[in-house]
Coordinates of C-alpha atoms and ligand atoms in Angstrom, one line a residue:
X1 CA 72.3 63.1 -46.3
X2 CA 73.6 66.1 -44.2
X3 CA 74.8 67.7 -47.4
X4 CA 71.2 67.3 -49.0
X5 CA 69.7 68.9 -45.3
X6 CA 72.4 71.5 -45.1
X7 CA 72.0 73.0 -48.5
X8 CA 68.2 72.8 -48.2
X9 CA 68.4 74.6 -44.9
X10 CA 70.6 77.5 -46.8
X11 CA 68.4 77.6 -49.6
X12 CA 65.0 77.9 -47.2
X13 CA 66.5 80.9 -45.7
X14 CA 65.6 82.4 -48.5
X15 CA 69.2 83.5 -50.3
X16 CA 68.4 84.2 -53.9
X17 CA 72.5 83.6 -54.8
X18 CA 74.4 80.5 -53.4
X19 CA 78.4 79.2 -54.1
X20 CA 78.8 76.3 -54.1
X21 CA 83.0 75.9 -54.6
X22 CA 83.4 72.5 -55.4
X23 CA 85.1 69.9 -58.4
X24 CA 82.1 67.3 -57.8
X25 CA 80.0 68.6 -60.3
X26 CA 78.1 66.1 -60.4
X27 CA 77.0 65.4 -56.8
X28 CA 76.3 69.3 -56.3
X29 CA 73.9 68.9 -59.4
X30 CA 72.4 65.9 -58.2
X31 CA 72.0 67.2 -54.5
X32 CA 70.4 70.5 -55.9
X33 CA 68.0 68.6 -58.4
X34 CA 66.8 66.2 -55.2
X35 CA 66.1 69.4 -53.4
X36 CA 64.1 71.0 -56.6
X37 CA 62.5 67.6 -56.5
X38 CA 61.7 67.0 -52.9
X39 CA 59.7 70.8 -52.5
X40 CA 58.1 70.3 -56.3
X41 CA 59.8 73.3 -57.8
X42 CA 61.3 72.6 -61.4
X43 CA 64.7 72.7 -61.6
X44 CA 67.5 73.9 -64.4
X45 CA 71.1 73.4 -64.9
X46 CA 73.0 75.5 -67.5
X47 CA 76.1 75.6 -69.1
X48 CA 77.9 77.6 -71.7
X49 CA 77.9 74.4 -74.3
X50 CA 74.6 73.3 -74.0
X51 CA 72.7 76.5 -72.1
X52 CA 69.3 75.5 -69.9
X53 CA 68.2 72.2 -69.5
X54 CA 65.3 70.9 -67.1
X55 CA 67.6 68.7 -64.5
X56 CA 64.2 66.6 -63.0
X57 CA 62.9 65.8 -66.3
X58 CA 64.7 62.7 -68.1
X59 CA 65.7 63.4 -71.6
X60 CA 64.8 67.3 -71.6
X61 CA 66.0 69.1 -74.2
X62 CA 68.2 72.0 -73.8
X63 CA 67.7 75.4 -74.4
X64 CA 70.2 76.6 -77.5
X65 CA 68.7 80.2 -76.8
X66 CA 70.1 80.7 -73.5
X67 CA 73.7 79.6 -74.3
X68 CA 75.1 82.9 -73.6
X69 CA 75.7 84.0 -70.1
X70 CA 73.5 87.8 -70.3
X71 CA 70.5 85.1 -72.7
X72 CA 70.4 82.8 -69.5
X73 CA 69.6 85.5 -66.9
X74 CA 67.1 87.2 -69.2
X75 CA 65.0 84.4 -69.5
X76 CA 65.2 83.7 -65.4
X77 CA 64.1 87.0 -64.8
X78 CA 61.5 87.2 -67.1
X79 CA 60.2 83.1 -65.4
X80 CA 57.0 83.8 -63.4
X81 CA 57.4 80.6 -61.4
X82 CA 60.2 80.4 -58.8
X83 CA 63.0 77.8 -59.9
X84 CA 66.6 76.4 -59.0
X85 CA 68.9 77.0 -61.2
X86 CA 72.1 75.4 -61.1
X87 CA 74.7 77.5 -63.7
X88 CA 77.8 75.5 -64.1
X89 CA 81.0 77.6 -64.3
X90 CA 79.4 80.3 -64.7
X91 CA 82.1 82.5 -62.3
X92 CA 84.4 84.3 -65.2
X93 CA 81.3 85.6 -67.1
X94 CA 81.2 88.2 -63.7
X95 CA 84.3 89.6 -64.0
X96 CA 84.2 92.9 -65.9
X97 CA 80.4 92.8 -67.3
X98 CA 78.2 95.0 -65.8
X99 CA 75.6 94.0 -67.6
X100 CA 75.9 90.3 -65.9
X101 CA 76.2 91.4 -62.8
X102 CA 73.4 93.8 -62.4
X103 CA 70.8 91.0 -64.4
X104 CA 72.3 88.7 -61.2
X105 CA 71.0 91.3 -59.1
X106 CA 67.7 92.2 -60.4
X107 CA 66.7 88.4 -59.8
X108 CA 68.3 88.7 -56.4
X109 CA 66.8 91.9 -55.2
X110 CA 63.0 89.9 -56.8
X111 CA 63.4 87.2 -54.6
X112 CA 60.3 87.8 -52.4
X113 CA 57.9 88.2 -55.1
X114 CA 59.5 85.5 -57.6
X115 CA 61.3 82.5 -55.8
X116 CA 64.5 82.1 -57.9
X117 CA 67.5 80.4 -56.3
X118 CA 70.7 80.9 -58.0
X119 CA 72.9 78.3 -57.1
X120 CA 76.8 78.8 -58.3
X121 CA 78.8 76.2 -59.3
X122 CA 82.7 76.4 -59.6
X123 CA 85.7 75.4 -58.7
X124 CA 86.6 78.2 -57.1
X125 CA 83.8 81.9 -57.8
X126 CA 84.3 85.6 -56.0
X127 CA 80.9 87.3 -56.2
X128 CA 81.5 90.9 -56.9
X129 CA 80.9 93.3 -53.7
X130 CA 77.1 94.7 -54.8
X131 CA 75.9 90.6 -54.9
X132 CA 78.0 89.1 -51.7
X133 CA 75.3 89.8 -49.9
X134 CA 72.4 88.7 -51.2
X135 CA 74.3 85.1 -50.9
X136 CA 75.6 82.3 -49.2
X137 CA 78.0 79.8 -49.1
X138 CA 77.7 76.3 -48.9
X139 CA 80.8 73.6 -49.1
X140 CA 80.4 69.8 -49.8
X141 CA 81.5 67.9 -47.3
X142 CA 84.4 65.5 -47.8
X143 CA 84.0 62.0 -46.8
X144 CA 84.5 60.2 -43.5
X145 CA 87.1 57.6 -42.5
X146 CA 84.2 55.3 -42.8
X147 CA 82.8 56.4 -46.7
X148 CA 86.5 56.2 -47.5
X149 CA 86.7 52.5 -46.7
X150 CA 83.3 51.9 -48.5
X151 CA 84.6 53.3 -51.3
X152 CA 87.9 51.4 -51.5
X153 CA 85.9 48.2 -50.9
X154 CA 83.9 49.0 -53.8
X155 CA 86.4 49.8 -55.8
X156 CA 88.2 46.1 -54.9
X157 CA 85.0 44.4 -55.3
X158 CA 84.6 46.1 -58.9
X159 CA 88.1 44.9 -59.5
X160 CA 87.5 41.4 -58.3
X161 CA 84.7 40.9 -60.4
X162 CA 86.3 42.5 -64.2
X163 CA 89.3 40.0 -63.2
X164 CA 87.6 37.3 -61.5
X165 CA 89.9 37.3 -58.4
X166 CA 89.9 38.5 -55.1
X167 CA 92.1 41.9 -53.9
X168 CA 95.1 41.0 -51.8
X169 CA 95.0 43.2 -49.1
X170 CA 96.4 43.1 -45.5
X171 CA 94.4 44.9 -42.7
X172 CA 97.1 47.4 -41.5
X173 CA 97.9 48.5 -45.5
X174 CA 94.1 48.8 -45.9
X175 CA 93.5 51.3 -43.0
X176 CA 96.9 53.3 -43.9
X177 CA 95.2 53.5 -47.1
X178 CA 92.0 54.8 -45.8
X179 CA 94.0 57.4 -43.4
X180 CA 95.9 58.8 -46.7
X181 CA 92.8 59.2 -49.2
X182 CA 91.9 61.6 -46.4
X183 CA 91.1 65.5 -47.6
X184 CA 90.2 64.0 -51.1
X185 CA 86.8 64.4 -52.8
X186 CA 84.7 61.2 -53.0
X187 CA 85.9 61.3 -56.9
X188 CA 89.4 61.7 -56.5
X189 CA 89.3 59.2 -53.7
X190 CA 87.8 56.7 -55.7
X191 CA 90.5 57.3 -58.8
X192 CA 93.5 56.6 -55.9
X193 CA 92.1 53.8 -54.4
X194 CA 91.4 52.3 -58.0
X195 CA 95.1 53.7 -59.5
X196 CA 96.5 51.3 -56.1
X197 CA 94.6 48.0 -56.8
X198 CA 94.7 48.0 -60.5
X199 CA 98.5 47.2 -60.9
X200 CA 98.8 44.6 -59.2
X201 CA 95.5 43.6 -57.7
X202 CA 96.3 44.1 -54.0
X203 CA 96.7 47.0 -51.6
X204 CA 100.2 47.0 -49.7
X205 CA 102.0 49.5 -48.2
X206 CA 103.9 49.9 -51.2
X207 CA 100.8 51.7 -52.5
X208 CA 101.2 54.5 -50.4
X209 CA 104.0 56.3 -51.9
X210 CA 102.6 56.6 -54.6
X211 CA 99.2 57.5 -53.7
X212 CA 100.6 60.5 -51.4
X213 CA 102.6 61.9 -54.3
X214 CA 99.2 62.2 -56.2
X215 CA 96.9 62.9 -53.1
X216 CA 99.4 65.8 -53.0
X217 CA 99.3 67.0 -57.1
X218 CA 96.0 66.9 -56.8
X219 CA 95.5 69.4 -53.6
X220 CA 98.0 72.0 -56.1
X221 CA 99.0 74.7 -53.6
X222 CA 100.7 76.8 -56.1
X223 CA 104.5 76.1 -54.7
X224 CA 103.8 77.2 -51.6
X225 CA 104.4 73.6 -50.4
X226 CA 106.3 71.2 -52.2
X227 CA 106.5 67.4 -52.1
X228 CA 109.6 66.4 -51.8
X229 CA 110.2 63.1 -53.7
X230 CA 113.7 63.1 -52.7
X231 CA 113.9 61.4 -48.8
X232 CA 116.8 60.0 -47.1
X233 CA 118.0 57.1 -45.1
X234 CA 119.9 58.0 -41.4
X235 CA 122.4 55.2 -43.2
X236 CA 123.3 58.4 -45.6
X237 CA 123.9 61.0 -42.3
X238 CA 127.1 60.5 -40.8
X239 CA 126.9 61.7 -37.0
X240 CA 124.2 63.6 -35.5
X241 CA 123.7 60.5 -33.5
X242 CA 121.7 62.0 -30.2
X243 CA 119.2 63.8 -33.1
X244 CA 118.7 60.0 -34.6
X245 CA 118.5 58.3 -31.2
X246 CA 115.7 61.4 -29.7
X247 CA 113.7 60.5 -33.1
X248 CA 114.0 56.4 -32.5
X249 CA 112.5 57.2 -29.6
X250 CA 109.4 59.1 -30.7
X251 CA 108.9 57.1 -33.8
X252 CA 105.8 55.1 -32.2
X253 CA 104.4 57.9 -29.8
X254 CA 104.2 60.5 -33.4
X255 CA 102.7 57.4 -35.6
X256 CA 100.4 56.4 -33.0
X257 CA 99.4 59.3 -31.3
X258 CA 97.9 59.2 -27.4
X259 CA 97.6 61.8 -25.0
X260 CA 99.1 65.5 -25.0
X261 CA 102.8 64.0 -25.3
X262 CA 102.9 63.4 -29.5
X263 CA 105.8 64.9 -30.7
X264 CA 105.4 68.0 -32.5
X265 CA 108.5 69.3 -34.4
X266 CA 111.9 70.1 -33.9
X267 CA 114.6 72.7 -35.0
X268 CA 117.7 72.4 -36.7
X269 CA 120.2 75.2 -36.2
X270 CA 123.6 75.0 -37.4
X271 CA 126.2 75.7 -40.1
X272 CA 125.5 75.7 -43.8
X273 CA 126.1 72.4 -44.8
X274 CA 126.5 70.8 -42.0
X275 CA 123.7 68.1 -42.8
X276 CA 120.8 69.8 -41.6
X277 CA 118.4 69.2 -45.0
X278 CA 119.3 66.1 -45.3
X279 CA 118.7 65.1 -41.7
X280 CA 115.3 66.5 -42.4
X281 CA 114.8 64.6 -45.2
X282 CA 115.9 61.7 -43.2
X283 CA 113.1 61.8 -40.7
X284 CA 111.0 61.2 -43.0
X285 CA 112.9 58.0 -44.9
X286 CA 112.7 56.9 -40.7
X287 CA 109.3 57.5 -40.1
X288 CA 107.7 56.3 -43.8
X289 CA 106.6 59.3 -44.4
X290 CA 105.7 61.9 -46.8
X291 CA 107.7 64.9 -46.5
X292 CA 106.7 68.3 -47.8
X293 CA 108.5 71.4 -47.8
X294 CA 107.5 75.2 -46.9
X295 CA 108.6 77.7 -49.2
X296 CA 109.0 80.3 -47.0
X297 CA 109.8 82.5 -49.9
X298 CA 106.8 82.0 -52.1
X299 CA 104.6 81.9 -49.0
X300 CA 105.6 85.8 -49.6
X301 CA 105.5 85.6 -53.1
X302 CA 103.0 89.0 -54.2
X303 CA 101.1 86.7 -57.0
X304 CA 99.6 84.3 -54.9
X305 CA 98.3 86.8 -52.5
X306 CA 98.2 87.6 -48.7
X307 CA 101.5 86.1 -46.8
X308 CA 99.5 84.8 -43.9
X309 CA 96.3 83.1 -46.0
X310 CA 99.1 81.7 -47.9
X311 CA 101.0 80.2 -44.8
X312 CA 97.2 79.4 -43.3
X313 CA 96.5 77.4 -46.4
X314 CA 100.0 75.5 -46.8
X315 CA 99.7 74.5 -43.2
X316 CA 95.6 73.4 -44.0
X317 CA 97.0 71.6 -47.0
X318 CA 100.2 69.6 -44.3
X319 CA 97.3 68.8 -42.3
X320 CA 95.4 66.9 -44.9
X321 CA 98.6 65.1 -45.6
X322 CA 99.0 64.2 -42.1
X323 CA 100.8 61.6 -41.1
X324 CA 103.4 63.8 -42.6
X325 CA 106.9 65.7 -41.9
X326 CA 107.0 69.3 -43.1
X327 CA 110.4 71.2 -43.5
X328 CA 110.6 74.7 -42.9
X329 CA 114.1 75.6 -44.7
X330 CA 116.4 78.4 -43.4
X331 CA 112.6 79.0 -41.6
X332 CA 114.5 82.8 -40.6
X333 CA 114.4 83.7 -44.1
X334 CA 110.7 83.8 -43.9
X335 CA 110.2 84.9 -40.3
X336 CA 112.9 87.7 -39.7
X337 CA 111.2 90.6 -38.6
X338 CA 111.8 93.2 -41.0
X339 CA 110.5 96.8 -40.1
X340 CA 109.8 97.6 -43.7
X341 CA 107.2 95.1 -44.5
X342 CA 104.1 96.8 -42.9
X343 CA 104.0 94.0 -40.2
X344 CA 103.7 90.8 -42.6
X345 CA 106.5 89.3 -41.1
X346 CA 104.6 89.8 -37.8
X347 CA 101.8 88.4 -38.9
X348 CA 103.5 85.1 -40.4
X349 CA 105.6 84.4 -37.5
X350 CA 101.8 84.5 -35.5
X351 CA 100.0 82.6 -38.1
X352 CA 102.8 79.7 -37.6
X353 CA 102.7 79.8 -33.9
X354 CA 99.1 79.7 -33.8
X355 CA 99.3 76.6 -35.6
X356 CA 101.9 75.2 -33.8
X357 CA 99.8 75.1 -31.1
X358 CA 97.0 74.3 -32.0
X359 CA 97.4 71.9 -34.6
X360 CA 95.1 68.5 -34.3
X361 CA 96.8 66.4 -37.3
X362 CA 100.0 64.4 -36.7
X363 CA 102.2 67.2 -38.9
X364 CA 105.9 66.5 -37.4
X365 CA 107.7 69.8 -38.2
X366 CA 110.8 70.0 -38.8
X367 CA 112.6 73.7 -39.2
X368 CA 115.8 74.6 -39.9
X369 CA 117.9 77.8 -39.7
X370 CA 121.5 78.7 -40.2
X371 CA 121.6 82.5 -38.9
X372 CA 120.3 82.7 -35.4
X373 CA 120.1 86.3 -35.3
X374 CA 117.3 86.6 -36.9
X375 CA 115.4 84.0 -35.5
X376 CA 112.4 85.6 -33.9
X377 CA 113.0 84.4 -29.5
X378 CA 109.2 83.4 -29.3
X379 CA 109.7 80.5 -32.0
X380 CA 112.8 79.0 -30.1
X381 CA 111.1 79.4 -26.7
X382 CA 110.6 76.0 -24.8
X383 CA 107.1 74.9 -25.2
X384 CA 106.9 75.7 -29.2
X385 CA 109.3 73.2 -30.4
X386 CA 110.1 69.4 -28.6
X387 CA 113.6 69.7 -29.1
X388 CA 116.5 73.0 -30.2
X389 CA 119.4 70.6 -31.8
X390 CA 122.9 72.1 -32.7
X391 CA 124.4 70.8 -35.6
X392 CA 128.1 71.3 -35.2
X393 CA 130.9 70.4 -37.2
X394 CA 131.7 66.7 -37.1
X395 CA 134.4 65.5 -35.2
X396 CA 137.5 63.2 -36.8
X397 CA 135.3 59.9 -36.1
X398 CA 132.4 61.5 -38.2
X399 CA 134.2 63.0 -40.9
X400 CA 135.8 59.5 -41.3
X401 CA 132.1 58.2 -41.3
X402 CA 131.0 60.6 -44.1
X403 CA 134.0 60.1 -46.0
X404 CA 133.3 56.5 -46.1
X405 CA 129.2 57.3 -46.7
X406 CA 130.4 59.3 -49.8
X407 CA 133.1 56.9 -51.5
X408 CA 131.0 54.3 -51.0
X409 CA 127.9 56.4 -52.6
X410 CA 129.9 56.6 -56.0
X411 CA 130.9 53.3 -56.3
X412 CA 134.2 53.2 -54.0
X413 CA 135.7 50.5 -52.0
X414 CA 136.0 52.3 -48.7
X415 CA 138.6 49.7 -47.0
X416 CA 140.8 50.6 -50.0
X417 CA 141.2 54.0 -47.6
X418 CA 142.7 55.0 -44.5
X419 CA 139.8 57.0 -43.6
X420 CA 140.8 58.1 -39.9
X421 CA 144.2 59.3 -41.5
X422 CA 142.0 61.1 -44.0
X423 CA 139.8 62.6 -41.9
X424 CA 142.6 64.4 -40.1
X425 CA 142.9 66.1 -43.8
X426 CA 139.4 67.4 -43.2
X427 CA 139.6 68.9 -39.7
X428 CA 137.4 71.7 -39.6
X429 CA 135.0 70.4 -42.9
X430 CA 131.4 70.7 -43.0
X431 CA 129.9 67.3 -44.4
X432 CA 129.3 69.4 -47.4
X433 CA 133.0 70.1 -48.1
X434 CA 133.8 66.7 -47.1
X435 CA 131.5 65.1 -50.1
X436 CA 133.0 68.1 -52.3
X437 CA 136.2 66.8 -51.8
X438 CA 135.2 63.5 -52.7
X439 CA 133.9 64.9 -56.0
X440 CA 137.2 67.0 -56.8
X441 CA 139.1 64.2 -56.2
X442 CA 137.2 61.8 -58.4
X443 CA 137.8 64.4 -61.2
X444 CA 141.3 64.9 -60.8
X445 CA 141.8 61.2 -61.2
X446 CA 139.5 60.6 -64.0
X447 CA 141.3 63.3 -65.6
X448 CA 144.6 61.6 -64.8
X449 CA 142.8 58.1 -66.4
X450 CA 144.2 57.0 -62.8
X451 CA 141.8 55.5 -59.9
X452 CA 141.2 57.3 -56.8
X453 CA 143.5 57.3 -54.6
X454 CA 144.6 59.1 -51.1
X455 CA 147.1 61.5 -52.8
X456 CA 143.9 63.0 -54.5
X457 CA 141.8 63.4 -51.5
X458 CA 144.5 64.6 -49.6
X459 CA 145.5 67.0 -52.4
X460 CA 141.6 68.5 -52.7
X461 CA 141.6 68.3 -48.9
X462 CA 144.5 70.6 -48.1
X463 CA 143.5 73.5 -50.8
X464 CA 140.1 73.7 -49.6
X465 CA 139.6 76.6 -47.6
X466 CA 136.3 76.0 -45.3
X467 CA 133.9 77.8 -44.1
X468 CA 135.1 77.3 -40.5
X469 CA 137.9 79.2 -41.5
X470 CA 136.1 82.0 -43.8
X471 CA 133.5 82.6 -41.5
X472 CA 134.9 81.8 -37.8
X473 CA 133.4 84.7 -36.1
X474 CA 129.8 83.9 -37.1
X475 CA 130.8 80.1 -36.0
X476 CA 131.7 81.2 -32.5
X477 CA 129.0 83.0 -31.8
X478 CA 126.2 80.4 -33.3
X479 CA 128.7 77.8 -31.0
X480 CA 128.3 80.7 -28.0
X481 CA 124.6 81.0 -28.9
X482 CA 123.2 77.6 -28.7
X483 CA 125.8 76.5 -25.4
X484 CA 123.2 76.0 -22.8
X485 CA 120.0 76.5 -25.1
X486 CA 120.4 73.8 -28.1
X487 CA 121.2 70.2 -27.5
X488 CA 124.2 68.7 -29.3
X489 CA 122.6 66.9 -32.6
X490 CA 125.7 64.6 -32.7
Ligands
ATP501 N1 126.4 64.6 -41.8 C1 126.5 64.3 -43.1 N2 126.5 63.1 -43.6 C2 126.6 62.8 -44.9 N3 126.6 63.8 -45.8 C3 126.5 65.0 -45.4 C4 126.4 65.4 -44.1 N4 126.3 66.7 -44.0 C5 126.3 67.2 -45.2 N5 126.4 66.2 -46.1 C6 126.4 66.3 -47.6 O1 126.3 67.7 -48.0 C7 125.2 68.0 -48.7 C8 124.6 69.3 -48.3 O2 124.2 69.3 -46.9 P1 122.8 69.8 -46.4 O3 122.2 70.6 -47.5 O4 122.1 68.8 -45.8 O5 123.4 70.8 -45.4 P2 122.6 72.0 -44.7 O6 123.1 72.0 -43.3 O7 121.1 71.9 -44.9 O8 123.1 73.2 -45.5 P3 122.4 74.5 -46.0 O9 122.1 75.3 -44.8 O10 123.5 75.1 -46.9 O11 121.2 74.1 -46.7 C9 124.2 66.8 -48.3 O12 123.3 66.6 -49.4 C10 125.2 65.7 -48.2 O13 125.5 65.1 -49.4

């Protein structure tokens, strides 16, 4: 209904041209011909397959004549009596023809003495500069918490009666449900909720994987923003126990939001390989939740346009996936203020603190970086992020703990081990080199047709080189950088 007032409203200010961007088709056409029908003024849709065709009179025939896209216009400027005419896709037949263009404007610049509307729709149409503004724009809205859960019931009430039995569905799976069809078109929501009950005729909470992984294929955002399929357990994180225990903590205050207190995202800083990805990933295995990940890089990338629209919309898109975790990796790549880059960089890091702030949906963000030096002061200072954890390399305990996580990982019996004498081997390893060990080893001993045994660990162990070693000075002085302004993550 507001939809139907709205674009009636546009249209009765008298614009000759409106967009409508939009993949419902059909509900645009069907709003548009109620209007036509409503105020008595006849009403066409057109496409390139079938060209005009009276929408308000049933079984009208169409119009072969007016196929092509320069035919179409022709005959609307040469119509005496106003109409609406909805074209259908009609946005790459602008590009490049003159002749189009100007026929769109004749009809445009006629308005007051023949009442055409032109009514665009597309998936996506730029007007060229010399017809923007004889136009409008109008959006459809999405639907509601409340027309999602109408249209789930529906669609478990047209399941129940093709099968003959009631949907299964518990309360607290049903309104999770509901909450994750949000952002989606009435269509699309409709195919998710139907794609969750028709399996296996109920809606659980194991629906909702699933139904974010397509939620999320079908709001494309170019790579800007990936889903990442690929989350964790904390069972697979050896150490970083005080970064585990601060998000046990906040797990119900971030799922069940109240008051100005909801946690809001935290930063990861520490060497490469330390863990810090896979912590991320592990906050969202924690939580049950989606977890999507910010290309920094392509949010640059020159083919899909302007940095900060770019970073706007992948931020928009998190938001429609709230409740969600987004990662920001090595978010210094993206945010390091070059002087070269005619201020995008600037404009990036402002476009992500602006949203930081001011974001309304539960997005937990979680960014992390492995050179501080060029991580821009106004995104570490307090106030912007909950929480500034250090991930340092793991003591002997820890690497004995992610020794064990990774022998046991590929099939291992771990008590087989002296795993604190091992460790000792290690002293100085990132969890990384640890696992890489683990992996070196295995192959020397399959290549020796001989099981795994300490002598191999200990033998990978002792000519491994780390990075602590390689790259001490830039250790220090993260380790001399984060003393007094990062917590310890483990
Ligand atoms: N604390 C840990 N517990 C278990 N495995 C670990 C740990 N730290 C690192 N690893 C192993 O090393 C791999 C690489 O670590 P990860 O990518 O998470 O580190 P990172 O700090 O994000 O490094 P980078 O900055 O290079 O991306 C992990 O996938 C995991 O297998």
């Amino acid at each position: 209904m507001k939809d139907l007032n709205d674009l009636r409203l546009i249209m009765e200010s008298r614009y000759p041209i409106v967009v409508v961007e939009t993949w419902e088709e059909q509900r645009a056409l069907d709003l548009v011909r109620r209007i036509g029908m409503r105020e008595g003024r006849p009403v066409f849709s057109w496409s390139i397959v079938d060209g005009l065709r009276r929408l308000e009179v049933e079984g009208a025939p169409n119009q072969r004549h007016t196929v092509e896209p320069d035919a179409v216009l022709g005959q609307i400027r040469g119509n005496a009596e106003g109409g609406i005419y909805a074209l259908c896709d009609f946005h790459p037949f602008v590009e490049n023809a003159p002749k189009v263009v100007r026929l769109l404007k004749e009809i445009a610049l006629r308005h007051d003495t023949v009442p055409h509307t032109l009514v665009l729709v597309s998936h996506a149409f730029t007007l060229p500069p010399e017809l923007s503004r004889f136009s409008a724009r109008f959006r459809l809205s999405l639907p509601d918490q409340e027309q999602l859960m109408h249209i789930v019931q529906e669609e478990a009430r047209a399941f129940g009666r093709a099968r003959g039995e009631r949907v299964r569905a518990g309360r607290e799976a049903l309104d999770k449900l509901v909450r994750n069809l949000r952002g989606l078109t009435t269509e699309d929501a409709r195919k998710l909720a139907r794609g969750a009950i028709i399996h296996d005729g109920a809606i659980t909470e194991n629906d909702l994987p699933e139904v974010n992984r397509a939620k999320f294929r079908l709001l494309d955002m170019d790579g800007v923003l990936s889903f990442e399929y690929d989350t964790a357990s904390f069972g697979q994180v050896g150490g970083l126990s005080q970064l585990k225990q601060w998000l046990h903590r906040r797990r119900d205050a971030f799922l069940q939001p109240q008051g100005p207190d909801t946690p809001r995202g935290i930063l990861l800083v520490g060497v490469q390989g330390g863990g810090k990805s896979l912590a991320a990933k592990a906050v969202a295995g924690l939580w049950h939740l989606p977890l999507l990940r910010l290309d920094m890089g392509a949010v640059y990338n020159k083919y899909f346009g302007e940095s900060e629209r770019n970073l706007r919309e992948a931020l928009q898109l998190a938001e429609t996936m709230a409740p969600c975790v987004l990662w920001l990796d090595e978010i210094e790549k993206g945010l390091a203020s070059g002087d070269n880059d005619g201020g995008t960089s600037r404009r990036v890091l402002g476009t992500l603190l602006t949203w930081m702030a001011e974001r309304k949906a539960p997005v937990f963000m979680v960014a992390t970086a492995n050179n501080i030096e060029q991580l821009p002061p106004e995104l570490v200072r307090k106030g912007r992020i909950d929480e500034l954890f250090f991930v340092d390399l793991p003591a002997a305990d820890i690497r004995a703990e992610i020794l064990r996580i990774h022998l046991d990982r590929r099939g291992q019996d771990t008590a087989q081990f002296d795993l604190a004498a091992l460790a000792e081997y290690c002293d100085g390893f990132t969890g990384a080199e640890i696992e890489q060990a683990v992996v070196a080893g295995l192959y020397s001993a399959r290549a020796q047709e001989a099981p795994l045994s300490e002598a191999h660990l200990r033998t990978e162990m002792t000519s491994t080189v780390p990075l602590s070693v390689t790259m001490a000075e830039q250790l220090a002085a993260l380790r001399a950088w984060c003393h007094g302004r990062a917590v310890p993550a483990g």
